[in-house]
PDB file of C-alpha atoms in Angstrom:
ATOM      1  CA  MET A 258       0.000   0.000   0.000  1.00 54.00           C
ATOM      2  CA  LYS A 259       2.825   2.407   0.885  1.00 54.00           C
ATOM      3  CA  LYS A 260       4.469   1.738  -2.473  1.00 55.00           C
ATOM      4  CA  LEU A 261       1.281   2.767  -4.256  1.00 56.00           C
ATOM      5  CA  LEU A 262       1.300   6.102  -2.409  1.00 58.00           C
ATOM      6  CA  ILE A 263       4.980   6.789  -3.162  1.00 65.00           C
ATOM      7  CA  LEU A 264       4.631   6.259  -6.935  1.00 58.00           C
ATOM      8  CA  PRO A 265       2.166   9.159  -7.556  1.00 62.00           C
ATOM      9  CA  LEU A 266       4.275  11.446  -5.358  1.00 56.00           C
ATOM     10  CA  LEU A 267       7.416  10.535  -7.300  1.00 54.00           C
ATOM     11  CA  LEU A 268       5.658  11.132 -10.644  1.00 55.00           C
ATOM     12  CA  LEU A 269       4.423  14.517  -9.390  1.00 56.00           C
ATOM     13  CA  LEU A 270       7.950  15.582  -8.436  1.00 56.00           C
ATOM     14  CA  ILE A 271       9.406  14.477 -11.782  1.00 57.00           C
ATOM     15  CA  SER A 272       6.727  16.304 -13.766  1.00 56.00           C
ATOM     16  CA  CYS A 273       7.453  19.566 -11.913  1.00 57.00           C
ATOM     17  CA  TYR A 274      11.152  19.500 -12.835  1.00 55.00           C
ATOM     18  CA  ASN A 275      12.122  22.374 -15.140  1.00 59.00           C
ATOM     19  CA  VAL A 276      15.249  22.128 -17.273  1.00 61.00           C
ATOM     20  CA  GLU A 277      17.509  25.161 -16.848  1.00 66.00           C
ATOM     21  CA  ARG A 278      17.833  27.169 -20.059  1.00 75.00           C
ATOM     22  CA  ASN A 279      19.658  30.490 -19.819  1.00 87.00           C
ATOM     23  CA  CYS A 280      20.046  30.719 -23.580  1.00 92.00           C
ATOM     24  CA  LYS A 281      20.726  34.465 -23.672  1.00 92.00           C
ATOM     25  CA  ASP A 282      24.085  33.762 -21.988  1.00 91.00           C
ATOM     26  CA  PHE A 283      25.162  31.958 -25.188  1.00 93.00           C
ATOM     27  CA  LYS A 284      24.128  34.421 -27.906  1.00 93.00           C
ATOM     28  CA  ASN A 285      27.613  35.958 -27.938  1.00 94.00           C
ATOM     29  CA  GLY A 286      31.047  34.569 -27.193  1.00 95.00           C
ATOM     30  CA  LYS A 287      33.697  32.123 -28.281  1.00 96.00           C
ATOM     31  CA  PHE A 288      32.817  28.428 -28.172  1.00 96.00           C
ATOM     32  CA  LYS A 289      34.329  24.969 -28.668  1.00 96.00           C
ATOM     33  CA  PHE A 290      32.525  21.891 -29.988  1.00 93.00           C
ATOM     34  CA  ASP A 291      34.277  18.503 -29.629  1.00 91.00           C
ATOM     35  CA  TYR A 292      32.923  15.455 -31.464  1.00 88.00           C
ATOM     36  CA  LYS A 293      33.981  12.211 -33.158  1.00 86.00           C
ATOM     37  CA  VAL A 294      33.956  11.380 -36.861  1.00 85.00           C
ATOM     38  CA  ASP A 295      34.748   7.743 -37.707  1.00 90.00           C
ATOM     39  CA  GLY A 296      36.385   7.335 -34.287  1.00 91.00           C
ATOM     40  CA  VAL A 297      38.612  10.409 -34.712  1.00 92.00           C
ATOM     41  CA  ASN A 298      38.231  13.344 -32.287  1.00 92.00           C
ATOM     42  CA  LYS A 299      37.481  16.639 -34.028  1.00 91.00           C
ATOM     43  CA  THR A 300      37.169  20.172 -32.644  1.00 93.00           C
ATOM     44  CA  THR A 301      35.403  23.178 -34.095  1.00 93.00           C
ATOM     45  CA  VAL A 302      35.933  26.629 -32.594  1.00 95.00           C
ATOM     46  CA  PHE A 303      33.464  29.378 -33.385  1.00 95.00           C
ATOM     47  CA  GLU A 304      32.673  32.921 -32.339  1.00 96.00           C
ATOM     48  CA  ARG A 305      29.120  34.185 -32.314  1.00 94.00           C
ATOM     49  CA  LYS A 306      28.092  37.851 -32.280  1.00 92.00           C
ATOM     50  CA  ASP A 307      24.292  38.177 -32.382  1.00 81.00           C
ATOM     51  CA  SER A 308      23.565  37.628 -36.104  1.00 92.00           C
ATOM     52  CA  ILE A 309      26.918  36.256 -37.330  1.00 96.00           C
ATOM     53  CA  GLU A 310      28.977  33.158 -36.560  1.00 96.00           C
ATOM     54  CA  ILE A 311      32.592  32.655 -37.622  1.00 96.00           C
ATOM     55  CA  GLU A 312      33.703  29.016 -37.457  1.00 94.00           C
ATOM     56  CA  THR A 313      37.206  27.548 -37.701  1.00 93.00           C
ATOM     57  CA  PHE A 314      37.592  23.840 -38.454  1.00 90.00           C
ATOM     58  CA  GLU A 315      40.868  22.170 -39.447  1.00 90.00           C
ATOM     59  CA  GLY A 316      42.470  25.523 -40.284  1.00 91.00           C
ATOM     60  CA  LYS A 317      39.585  26.704 -42.490  1.00 91.00           C
ATOM     61  CA  THR A 318      37.354  29.621 -41.532  1.00 93.00           C
ATOM     62  CA  ASP A 319      33.745  30.009 -42.629  1.00 93.00           C
ATOM     63  CA  THR A 320      31.018  32.540 -41.870  1.00 96.00           C
ATOM     64  CA  SER A 321      27.316  31.938 -41.314  1.00 96.00           C
ATOM     65  CA  SER A 322      24.442  34.299 -40.723  1.00 97.00           C
ATOM     66  CA  ILE A 323      22.187  33.674 -37.734  1.00 96.00           C
ATOM     67  CA  ARG A 324      18.449  34.289 -37.566  1.00 96.00           C
ATOM     68  CA  TRP A 325      17.200  33.943 -33.998  1.00 95.00           C
ATOM     69  CA  VAL A 326      13.748  32.318 -33.879  1.00 95.00           C
ATOM     70  CA  SER A 327      13.617  32.557 -30.072  1.00 94.00           C
ATOM     71  CA  ASP A 328      16.138  32.942 -27.245  1.00 93.00           C
ATOM     72  CA  CYS A 329      16.907  29.211 -27.506  1.00 95.00           C
ATOM     73  CA  GLU A 330      16.520  28.507 -31.223  1.00 95.00           C
ATOM     74  CA  TYR A 331      18.232  29.883 -34.320  1.00 95.00           C
ATOM     75  CA  VAL A 332      18.837  29.121 -37.984  1.00 96.00           C
ATOM     76  CA  LEU A 333      22.362  29.072 -39.472  1.00 95.00           C
ATOM     77  CA  GLN A 334      22.945  29.827 -43.159  1.00 96.00           C
ATOM     78  CA  LYS A 335      26.411  29.823 -44.761  1.00 95.00           C
ATOM     79  CA  VAL A 336      27.250  33.252 -46.193  1.00 94.00           C
ATOM     80  CA  HIS A 337      29.432  31.832 -48.995  1.00 91.00           C
ATOM     81  CA  PRO A 338      28.431  28.183 -49.587  1.00 91.00           C
ATOM     82  CA  LYS A 339      30.965  26.195 -51.587  1.00 89.00           C
ATOM     83  CA  ASN A 340      28.578  23.427 -52.683  1.00 91.00           C
ATOM     84  CA  MET A 341      24.889  22.457 -52.713  1.00 90.00           C
ATOM     85  CA  ALA A 342      25.045  20.797 -49.288  1.00 86.00           C
ATOM     86  CA  GLU A 343      26.342  24.013 -47.679  1.00 86.00           C
ATOM     87  CA  LYS A 344      23.357  25.930 -49.094  1.00 92.00           C
ATOM     88  CA  ASN A 345      21.048  24.056 -46.701  1.00 93.00           C
ATOM     89  CA  ALA A 346      20.097  26.041 -43.606  1.00 95.00           C
ATOM     90  CA  ILE A 347      20.579  24.338 -40.245  1.00 95.00           C
ATOM     91  CA  VAL A 348      18.227  24.774 -37.310  1.00 96.00           C
ATOM     92  CA  MET A 349      19.877  24.788 -33.865  1.00 95.00           C
ATOM     93  CA  LYS A 350      17.914  24.387 -30.633  1.00 96.00           C
ATOM     94  CA  ILE A 351      19.481  24.791 -27.189  1.00 95.00           C
ATOM     95  CA  LEU A 352      17.997  22.102 -24.945  1.00 95.00           C
ATOM     96  CA  THR A 353      19.794  22.691 -21.622  1.00 94.00           C
ATOM     97  CA  THR A 354      22.377  25.103 -20.292  1.00 95.00           C
ATOM     98  CA  SER A 355      24.892  25.134 -17.467  1.00 93.00           C
ATOM     99  CA  LYS A 356      27.339  27.815 -16.379  1.00 90.00           C
ATOM    100  CA  ASN A 357      29.792  27.346 -19.292  1.00 93.00           C
ATOM    101  CA  SER A 358      28.122  24.941 -21.709  1.00 95.00           C
ATOM    102  CA  TYR A 359      24.918  23.987 -23.429  1.00 95.00           C
ATOM    103  CA  THR A 360      23.436  20.876 -24.974  1.00 95.00           C
ATOM    104  CA  PHE A 361      21.821  21.366 -28.341  1.00 94.00           C
ATOM    105  CA  GLU A 362      19.984  19.587 -31.116  1.00 95.00           C
ATOM    106  CA  PHE A 363      20.569  20.376 -34.773  1.00 93.00           C
ATOM    107  CA  GLY A 364      19.498  19.330 -38.237  1.00 93.00           C
ATOM    108  CA  ILE A 365      18.787  20.569 -41.730  1.00 92.00           C
ATOM    109  CA  VAL A 366      15.706  22.803 -41.874  1.00 90.00           C
ATOM    110  CA  GLY A 367      12.701  20.719 -42.934  1.00 87.00           C
ATOM    111  CA  SER A 368      14.307  17.372 -42.045  1.00 87.00           C
ATOM    112  CA  ASP A 369      13.250  15.165 -39.141  1.00 90.00           C
ATOM    113  CA  ALA A 370      16.800  13.833 -38.716  1.00 90.00           C
ATOM    114  CA  LYS A 371      18.464  15.488 -35.710  1.00 92.00           C
ATOM    115  CA  GLN A 372      21.770  15.136 -33.922  1.00 90.00           C
ATOM    116  CA  ARG A 373      22.833  16.289 -30.467  1.00 93.00           C
ATOM    117  CA  GLY A 374      25.991  17.748 -29.061  1.00 93.00           C
ATOM    118  CA  THR A 375      27.437  19.833 -26.254  1.00 94.00           C
ATOM    119  CA  VAL A 376      29.229  23.145 -26.721  1.00 95.00           C
ATOM    120  CA  GLU A 377      31.618  24.723 -24.220  1.00 96.00           C
ATOM    121  CA  LYS A 378      31.882  28.512 -23.879  1.00 95.00           C
ATOM    122  CA  ILE A 379      35.554  29.452 -23.758  1.00 94.00           C
ATOM    123  CA  SER A 380      35.202  33.262 -23.567  1.00 89.00           C
ATOM    124  CA  ASP A 381      32.676  36.059 -23.751  1.00 83.00           C
ATOM    125  CA  GLY A 382      34.196  37.224 -27.032  1.00 62.00           C
ATOM    126  CA  ARG A 383      35.472  40.519 -25.720  1.00 58.00           C
TER     127      ARG A 383
END
């Protein structure tokens, strides 16, 4: 009987949990994104200033425009795409934030396929 009373209380507590999202803290600054491609660690460093993002990957720099949909969601579009794939806009959604990092979901606009990652803020960009 006691177990039956604990279960609804536990479900009530879980449903009241709010994920922290201080997305405005990540609109500007310098960031690092570490990930693996075919078992090899890769790092992208990028700097974001409101409506522009400058990314450096393997010694190459690229610029994208940013259109903020909300405080936690934006669309990236390459300024100078080099091929058809780079012409596709990418939607980015910040899912959770902590003091110096955020977890996000991203994918091509209009596609249901999404990937997740975590970005670390390395400076405020000043």
